[in-house]
Structures are given as structure tokens and as C-alpha cells.
Short mmCIF file of N, CA and C in Angstrom, two decimals:
data_model
loop_
_atom_site.label_atom_id
_atom_site.label_comp_id
_atom_site.label_asym_id
_atom_site.label_seq_id
_atom_site.Cartn_x
_atom_site.Cartn_y
_atom_site.Cartn_z
N MET A 38 0.90 28.17 13.92
CA MET A 38 1.94 29.00 13.36
C MET A 38 2.50 29.88 14.47
N ALA A 39 3.80 29.83 14.61
CA ALA A 39 4.42 30.63 15.65
C ALA A 39 5.86 30.96 15.28
N VAL A 40 6.35 32.05 15.87
CA VAL A 40 7.72 32.50 15.65
C VAL A 40 8.32 32.78 17.03
N GLN A 41 9.49 32.20 17.30
CA GLN A 41 10.18 32.45 18.56
C GLN A 41 11.17 33.59 18.35
N VAL A 42 11.07 34.60 19.21
CA VAL A 42 12.02 35.71 19.18
C VAL A 42 13.01 35.49 20.31
N THR A 43 14.29 35.57 20.00
CA THR A 43 15.33 35.48 21.01
C THR A 43 15.98 36.85 21.11
N GLY A 44 15.86 37.46 22.27
CA GLY A 44 16.34 38.83 22.48
C GLY A 44 15.15 39.73 22.73
N PHE A 45 15.38 41.02 22.66
CA PHE A 45 14.30 41.97 22.91
C PHE A 45 13.48 42.19 21.64
N PHE A 46 12.17 42.37 21.84
CA PHE A 46 11.23 42.59 20.74
C PHE A 46 10.40 43.81 21.08
N GLN A 47 10.32 44.76 20.14
CA GLN A 47 9.49 45.95 20.33
C GLN A 47 8.30 45.89 19.38
N ASN A 48 7.10 45.97 19.95
CA ASN A 48 5.89 46.01 19.15
C ASN A 48 5.92 47.30 18.34
N PRO A 49 5.94 47.22 17.01
CA PRO A 49 6.04 48.43 16.20
C PRO A 49 4.79 49.30 16.26
N GLN A 50 3.67 48.76 16.73
CA GLN A 50 2.44 49.54 16.79
C GLN A 50 2.23 50.23 18.14
N THR A 51 2.79 49.67 19.23
CA THR A 51 2.58 50.26 20.55
C THR A 51 3.86 50.77 21.19
N GLY A 52 5.02 50.26 20.74
CA GLY A 52 6.29 50.65 21.33
C GLY A 52 6.67 49.83 22.55
N LEU A 53 5.79 48.95 23.04
CA LEU A 53 6.11 48.12 24.20
C LEU A 53 7.22 47.13 23.86
N ILE A 54 8.08 46.85 24.83
CA ILE A 54 9.22 45.97 24.61
C ILE A 54 9.04 44.69 25.44
N TYR A 55 9.32 43.55 24.82
CA TYR A 55 9.18 42.23 25.45
C TYR A 55 10.53 41.53 25.35
N GLN A 56 10.77 40.59 26.26
CA GLN A 56 12.01 39.81 26.20
C GLN A 56 11.70 38.40 25.73
N SER A 57 12.27 38.03 24.59
CA SER A 57 12.16 36.68 24.00
C SER A 57 10.74 36.12 23.98
N PRO A 58 9.80 36.84 23.38
CA PRO A 58 8.42 36.33 23.36
C PRO A 58 8.21 35.29 22.26
N LEU A 59 7.17 34.50 22.43
CA LEU A 59 6.69 33.61 21.38
C LEU A 59 5.57 34.35 20.67
N LEU A 60 5.69 34.52 19.37
CA LEU A 60 4.67 35.21 18.58
C LEU A 60 3.76 34.15 17.95
N THR A 61 2.47 34.25 18.20
CA THR A 61 1.51 33.31 17.63
C THR A 61 0.82 34.00 16.47
N LEU A 62 0.87 33.39 15.28
CA LEU A 62 0.32 33.98 14.07
C LEU A 62 -1.05 33.37 13.77
N VAL A 63 -2.03 34.23 13.57
CA VAL A 63 -3.39 33.77 13.27
C VAL A 63 -3.85 34.47 11.98
N PRO A 64 -3.80 33.75 10.84
CA PRO A 64 -4.23 34.36 9.58
C PRO A 64 -5.75 34.31 9.42
N HIS A 65 -6.29 35.28 8.67
CA HIS A 65 -7.72 35.34 8.35
C HIS A 65 -7.85 35.67 6.87
N LEU A 66 -8.67 34.92 6.17
CA LEU A 66 -8.94 35.26 4.77
C LEU A 66 -9.75 36.54 4.77
N GLN A 67 -9.23 37.57 4.12
CA GLN A 67 -9.89 38.86 4.11
C GLN A 67 -10.85 38.96 2.93
N TYR A 68 -10.35 38.74 1.77
CA TYR A 68 -11.13 38.66 0.54
C TYR A 68 -10.24 37.99 -0.49
N ALA A 69 -10.75 37.69 -1.62
CA ALA A 69 -9.98 36.95 -2.63
C ALA A 69 -8.63 37.63 -2.89
N GLY A 70 -7.57 36.88 -2.65
CA GLY A 70 -6.23 37.39 -2.94
C GLY A 70 -5.57 38.14 -1.80
N ALA A 71 -6.27 38.33 -0.66
CA ALA A 71 -5.67 39.07 0.46
C ALA A 71 -5.92 38.35 1.78
N ILE A 72 -4.98 38.51 2.68
CA ILE A 72 -5.05 37.86 3.98
C ILE A 72 -4.81 38.91 5.06
N ALA A 73 -5.55 38.81 6.15
CA ALA A 73 -5.28 39.62 7.34
C ALA A 73 -4.55 38.71 8.32
N MET A 74 -3.78 39.28 9.23
CA MET A 74 -3.00 38.46 10.16
C MET A 74 -2.97 39.15 11.52
N ASP A 75 -3.28 38.37 12.56
CA ASP A 75 -3.08 38.83 13.93
C ASP A 75 -1.83 38.11 14.45
N VAL A 76 -0.93 38.87 15.06
CA VAL A 76 0.28 38.31 15.65
C VAL A 76 0.19 38.60 17.14
N PHE A 77 -0.06 37.56 17.93
CA PHE A 77 -0.17 37.72 19.37
C PHE A 77 1.20 37.56 20.00
N ILE A 78 1.53 38.48 20.91
CA ILE A 78 2.86 38.54 21.51
C ILE A 78 2.80 37.93 22.90
N GLY A 79 3.13 36.66 23.01
CA GLY A 79 3.19 35.99 24.30
C GLY A 79 1.99 36.22 25.19
N GLY A 80 0.82 36.41 24.63
CA GLY A 80 -0.38 36.63 25.42
C GLY A 80 -0.52 38.03 25.98
N ASN A 81 0.38 38.95 25.64
CA ASN A 81 0.34 40.30 26.21
C ASN A 81 0.35 41.41 25.17
N GLY A 82 -0.28 41.22 24.07
CA GLY A 82 -0.30 42.26 23.05
C GLY A 82 -0.45 41.63 21.69
N ALA A 83 -0.54 42.48 20.70
CA ALA A 83 -0.72 41.97 19.34
C ALA A 83 -0.24 43.00 18.33
N VAL A 84 0.07 42.50 17.15
CA VAL A 84 0.38 43.32 15.98
C VAL A 84 -0.60 42.86 14.92
N GLY A 85 -1.24 43.80 14.25
CA GLY A 85 -2.21 43.44 13.23
C GLY A 85 -1.74 43.82 11.83
N TYR A 86 -2.05 42.96 10.89
CA TYR A 86 -1.75 43.22 9.48
C TYR A 86 -3.06 43.13 8.71
N GLN A 87 -3.24 44.01 7.76
CA GLN A 87 -4.42 44.00 6.90
C GLN A 87 -3.96 43.92 5.45
N SER A 88 -4.73 43.26 4.63
CA SER A 88 -4.53 43.24 3.18
C SER A 88 -3.14 42.79 2.74
N ILE A 89 -2.68 41.65 3.27
CA ILE A 89 -1.44 41.06 2.77
C ILE A 89 -1.80 40.39 1.45
N ASP A 90 -1.26 40.89 0.36
CA ASP A 90 -1.55 40.35 -0.96
C ASP A 90 -0.78 39.04 -1.14
N LYS A 91 -1.47 37.94 -1.41
CA LYS A 91 -0.82 36.64 -1.55
C LYS A 91 0.23 36.64 -2.66
N SER A 92 0.06 37.49 -3.65
CA SER A 92 1.03 37.51 -4.75
C SER A 92 2.35 38.16 -4.35
N THR A 93 2.39 38.88 -3.22
CA THR A 93 3.64 39.50 -2.77
C THR A 93 4.45 38.61 -1.84
N LEU A 94 3.89 37.46 -1.45
CA LEU A 94 4.59 36.54 -0.57
C LEU A 94 5.66 35.77 -1.33
N THR A 95 6.70 35.36 -0.61
CA THR A 95 7.77 34.57 -1.20
C THR A 95 7.52 33.10 -0.85
N TYR A 96 7.29 32.29 -1.87
CA TYR A 96 6.95 30.88 -1.66
C TYR A 96 8.19 30.01 -1.85
N ASP A 97 8.32 29.00 -1.00
CA ASP A 97 9.43 28.06 -1.08
C ASP A 97 9.07 26.99 -2.11
N PRO A 98 9.78 26.91 -3.25
CA PRO A 98 9.42 25.95 -4.29
C PRO A 98 9.67 24.49 -3.90
N THR A 99 10.42 24.26 -2.81
CA THR A 99 10.67 22.89 -2.39
C THR A 99 9.50 22.30 -1.61
N ILE A 100 8.57 23.16 -1.20
CA ILE A 100 7.37 22.69 -0.48
C ILE A 100 6.30 22.41 -1.52
N THR A 101 5.82 21.18 -1.57
CA THR A 101 4.87 20.81 -2.62
C THR A 101 3.41 20.98 -2.20
N ASP A 102 3.12 20.94 -0.92
CA ASP A 102 1.75 21.12 -0.45
C ASP A 102 1.41 22.61 -0.42
N ALA A 103 0.35 22.99 -1.11
CA ALA A 103 -0.01 24.41 -1.25
C ALA A 103 -0.31 25.07 0.10
N TYR A 104 -1.00 24.37 0.97
CA TYR A 104 -1.33 24.93 2.29
C TYR A 104 -0.06 25.18 3.10
N THR A 105 0.82 24.19 3.15
CA THR A 105 2.07 24.32 3.89
C THR A 105 2.93 25.42 3.27
N GLN A 106 2.91 25.53 1.96
CA GLN A 106 3.68 26.56 1.27
C GLN A 106 3.17 27.96 1.66
N LEU A 107 1.85 28.13 1.75
CA LEU A 107 1.26 29.42 2.15
C LEU A 107 1.61 29.74 3.60
N ILE A 108 1.49 28.77 4.49
CA ILE A 108 1.82 28.98 5.90
C ILE A 108 3.28 29.39 6.05
N ASP A 109 4.18 28.69 5.36
CA ASP A 109 5.60 29.02 5.39
C ASP A 109 5.85 30.44 4.88
N ALA A 110 5.18 30.82 3.81
CA ALA A 110 5.35 32.16 3.23
C ALA A 110 4.84 33.24 4.19
N LEU A 111 3.73 32.98 4.88
CA LEU A 111 3.21 33.95 5.86
C LEU A 111 4.16 34.07 7.05
N ASP A 112 4.70 32.95 7.52
CA ASP A 112 5.69 32.99 8.60
C ASP A 112 6.86 33.89 8.19
N GLN A 113 7.38 33.67 7.00
CA GLN A 113 8.54 34.43 6.54
C GLN A 113 8.20 35.91 6.35
N TYR A 114 6.99 36.21 5.88
CA TYR A 114 6.55 37.59 5.71
C TYR A 114 6.58 38.32 7.06
N VAL A 115 6.02 37.69 8.08
CA VAL A 115 5.98 38.31 9.41
C VAL A 115 7.38 38.46 9.98
N ILE A 116 8.20 37.43 9.84
CA ILE A 116 9.58 37.51 10.34
C ILE A 116 10.31 38.68 9.68
N ASP A 117 10.26 38.76 8.36
CA ASP A 117 10.95 39.84 7.64
C ASP A 117 10.42 41.20 8.04
N ASN A 118 9.10 41.32 8.12
CA ASN A 118 8.47 42.60 8.44
C ASN A 118 8.81 43.07 9.85
N LEU A 119 8.67 42.19 10.82
CA LEU A 119 8.91 42.58 12.21
C LEU A 119 10.39 42.77 12.52
N GLN A 120 11.25 41.96 11.91
CA GLN A 120 12.68 42.11 12.19
C GLN A 120 13.22 43.42 11.63
N ASN A 121 12.61 43.91 10.58
CA ASN A 121 13.05 45.17 9.98
C ASN A 121 12.24 46.38 10.46
N ALA A 122 11.35 46.17 11.44
CA ALA A 122 10.46 47.25 11.88
C ALA A 122 11.18 48.33 12.68
N ASN A 123 12.21 47.96 13.42
CA ASN A 123 12.92 48.95 14.24
C ASN A 123 14.29 48.40 14.64
N GLU A 124 15.09 49.25 15.27
CA GLU A 124 16.46 48.88 15.62
C GLU A 124 16.51 47.76 16.67
N ILE A 125 15.60 47.79 17.63
CA ILE A 125 15.58 46.76 18.67
C ILE A 125 15.32 45.39 18.05
N ASN A 126 14.33 45.31 17.17
CA ASN A 126 13.99 44.03 16.54
C ASN A 126 15.09 43.53 15.62
N SER A 127 15.82 44.44 15.00
CA SER A 127 16.88 44.01 14.08
C SER A 127 18.01 43.30 14.82
N GLU A 128 18.14 43.53 16.14
CA GLU A 128 19.17 42.87 16.95
C GLU A 128 18.73 41.49 17.42
N ALA A 129 17.43 41.18 17.35
CA ALA A 129 16.89 39.91 17.84
C ALA A 129 16.97 38.84 16.75
N THR A 130 16.81 37.59 17.18
CA THR A 130 16.77 36.46 16.26
C THR A 130 15.34 35.96 16.18
N PHE A 131 14.82 35.81 14.98
CA PHE A 131 13.47 35.32 14.75
C PHE A 131 13.56 33.95 14.08
N THR A 132 12.94 32.94 14.66
CA THR A 132 12.95 31.61 14.07
C THR A 132 11.55 31.02 14.08
N LYS A 133 11.25 30.26 13.04
CA LYS A 133 9.96 29.58 12.99
C LYS A 133 9.92 28.57 14.12
N TYR A 134 8.84 28.57 14.87
CA TYR A 134 8.73 27.74 16.06
C TYR A 134 8.05 26.43 15.74
N SER A 135 8.68 25.36 16.17
CA SER A 135 8.08 24.03 16.07
C SER A 135 7.97 23.50 17.49
N PRO A 136 6.77 23.21 17.94
CA PRO A 136 6.65 22.70 19.31
C PRO A 136 7.35 21.37 19.46
N PRO A 137 7.84 21.08 20.66
CA PRO A 137 8.51 19.79 20.85
C PRO A 137 7.54 18.64 20.64
N ALA A 138 8.08 17.54 20.17
CA ALA A 138 7.24 16.35 19.95
C ALA A 138 6.70 15.86 21.28
N PRO A 139 5.45 15.45 21.28
CA PRO A 139 4.89 14.96 22.55
C PRO A 139 5.60 13.70 23.00
N THR A 140 5.75 13.58 24.29
CA THR A 140 6.39 12.39 24.82
C THR A 140 5.33 11.35 25.14
N VAL A 141 5.68 10.12 24.93
CA VAL A 141 4.76 9.02 25.21
C VAL A 141 5.11 8.48 26.58
N GLU A 142 4.15 8.59 27.48
CA GLU A 142 4.38 8.06 28.82
C GLU A 142 4.11 6.56 28.82
N GLU A 143 4.87 5.87 29.65
CA GLU A 143 4.70 4.43 29.75
C GLU A 143 3.32 4.13 30.34
N VAL A 144 2.60 3.27 29.68
CA VAL A 144 1.27 2.89 30.14
C VAL A 144 1.41 1.70 31.08
N VAL A 145 0.88 1.85 32.28
CA VAL A 145 0.93 0.78 33.27
C VAL A 145 -0.46 0.14 33.32
N VAL A 146 -0.50 -1.15 33.02
CA VAL A 146 -1.76 -1.88 33.06
C VAL A 146 -1.80 -2.63 34.38
N GLU A 147 -2.80 -2.30 35.18
CA GLU A 147 -2.94 -2.97 36.48
C GLU A 147 -3.91 -4.13 36.34
N GLU A 148 -3.51 -5.24 36.93
CA GLU A 148 -4.36 -6.42 36.93
C GLU A 148 -5.39 -6.27 38.03
N PRO A 149 -6.64 -6.61 37.74
CA PRO A 149 -7.66 -6.52 38.81
C PRO A 149 -7.41 -7.55 39.90
N VAL A 150 -7.66 -7.15 41.11
CA VAL A 150 -7.51 -8.06 42.24
C VAL A 150 -8.83 -8.79 42.43
N VAL A 151 -8.77 -10.12 42.45
CA VAL A 151 -10.00 -10.92 42.56
C VAL A 151 -10.14 -11.45 43.96
#
């Protein structure tokens, strides 16, 4: 789970400013009905969330897999929360990050020399 920020991003907990960081989201089951979340900022900081109530998340009804639906809802929760955290973040663009598809390199089979 990751979110790409385009533009400047200010960590709402420390005030540090980053340029176009990739935010890596790491959820943790806290207790029944609540989730904790660590949001790592390009390897140089983090934002922590505690007690995210699953019932307050916005779920996409077009996603039929429950796990994927929860992941999507957590992504959107973090995007909404961080984009509205301060004036600097409100100017940035937050998008769900999908890593590029791996490329398949051509396999060269060498014949043994006899």
C-alpha cells in the first residue's frame, strides 16, 4: 500500500517538509474494530494513526473482495486525512500508487560446448 504525493508534503506531526515523497502505508490490527496505521515518508519519517474505526471508513461498493475493499478504504482515509492536514498538503496531489509491472527480460539459452 502506497500513496504518491506530487508537490510539497508537510508531516503534520513534525512539521518537516518533503518534495514529492512516496508514502508507504503499513496497517496493524489494533483490536476488534480498530486499526493502527504507520505511514512512512520516503524512508525519512513517519506519521502514525491510532484507533481508526473500521466503521468510519468509506468503502467502494464496486470492489467485491473484502480485503481489497479494506485496503482501498484505508488508502483513501490516509489521502483525505493528510491532504486536509495543512495548507501545504492541500496544494499537493495525492494518488494511490501502483508499482510498474515487472519487465520480462529475454532469456538466452546457451548451448554447451562439447
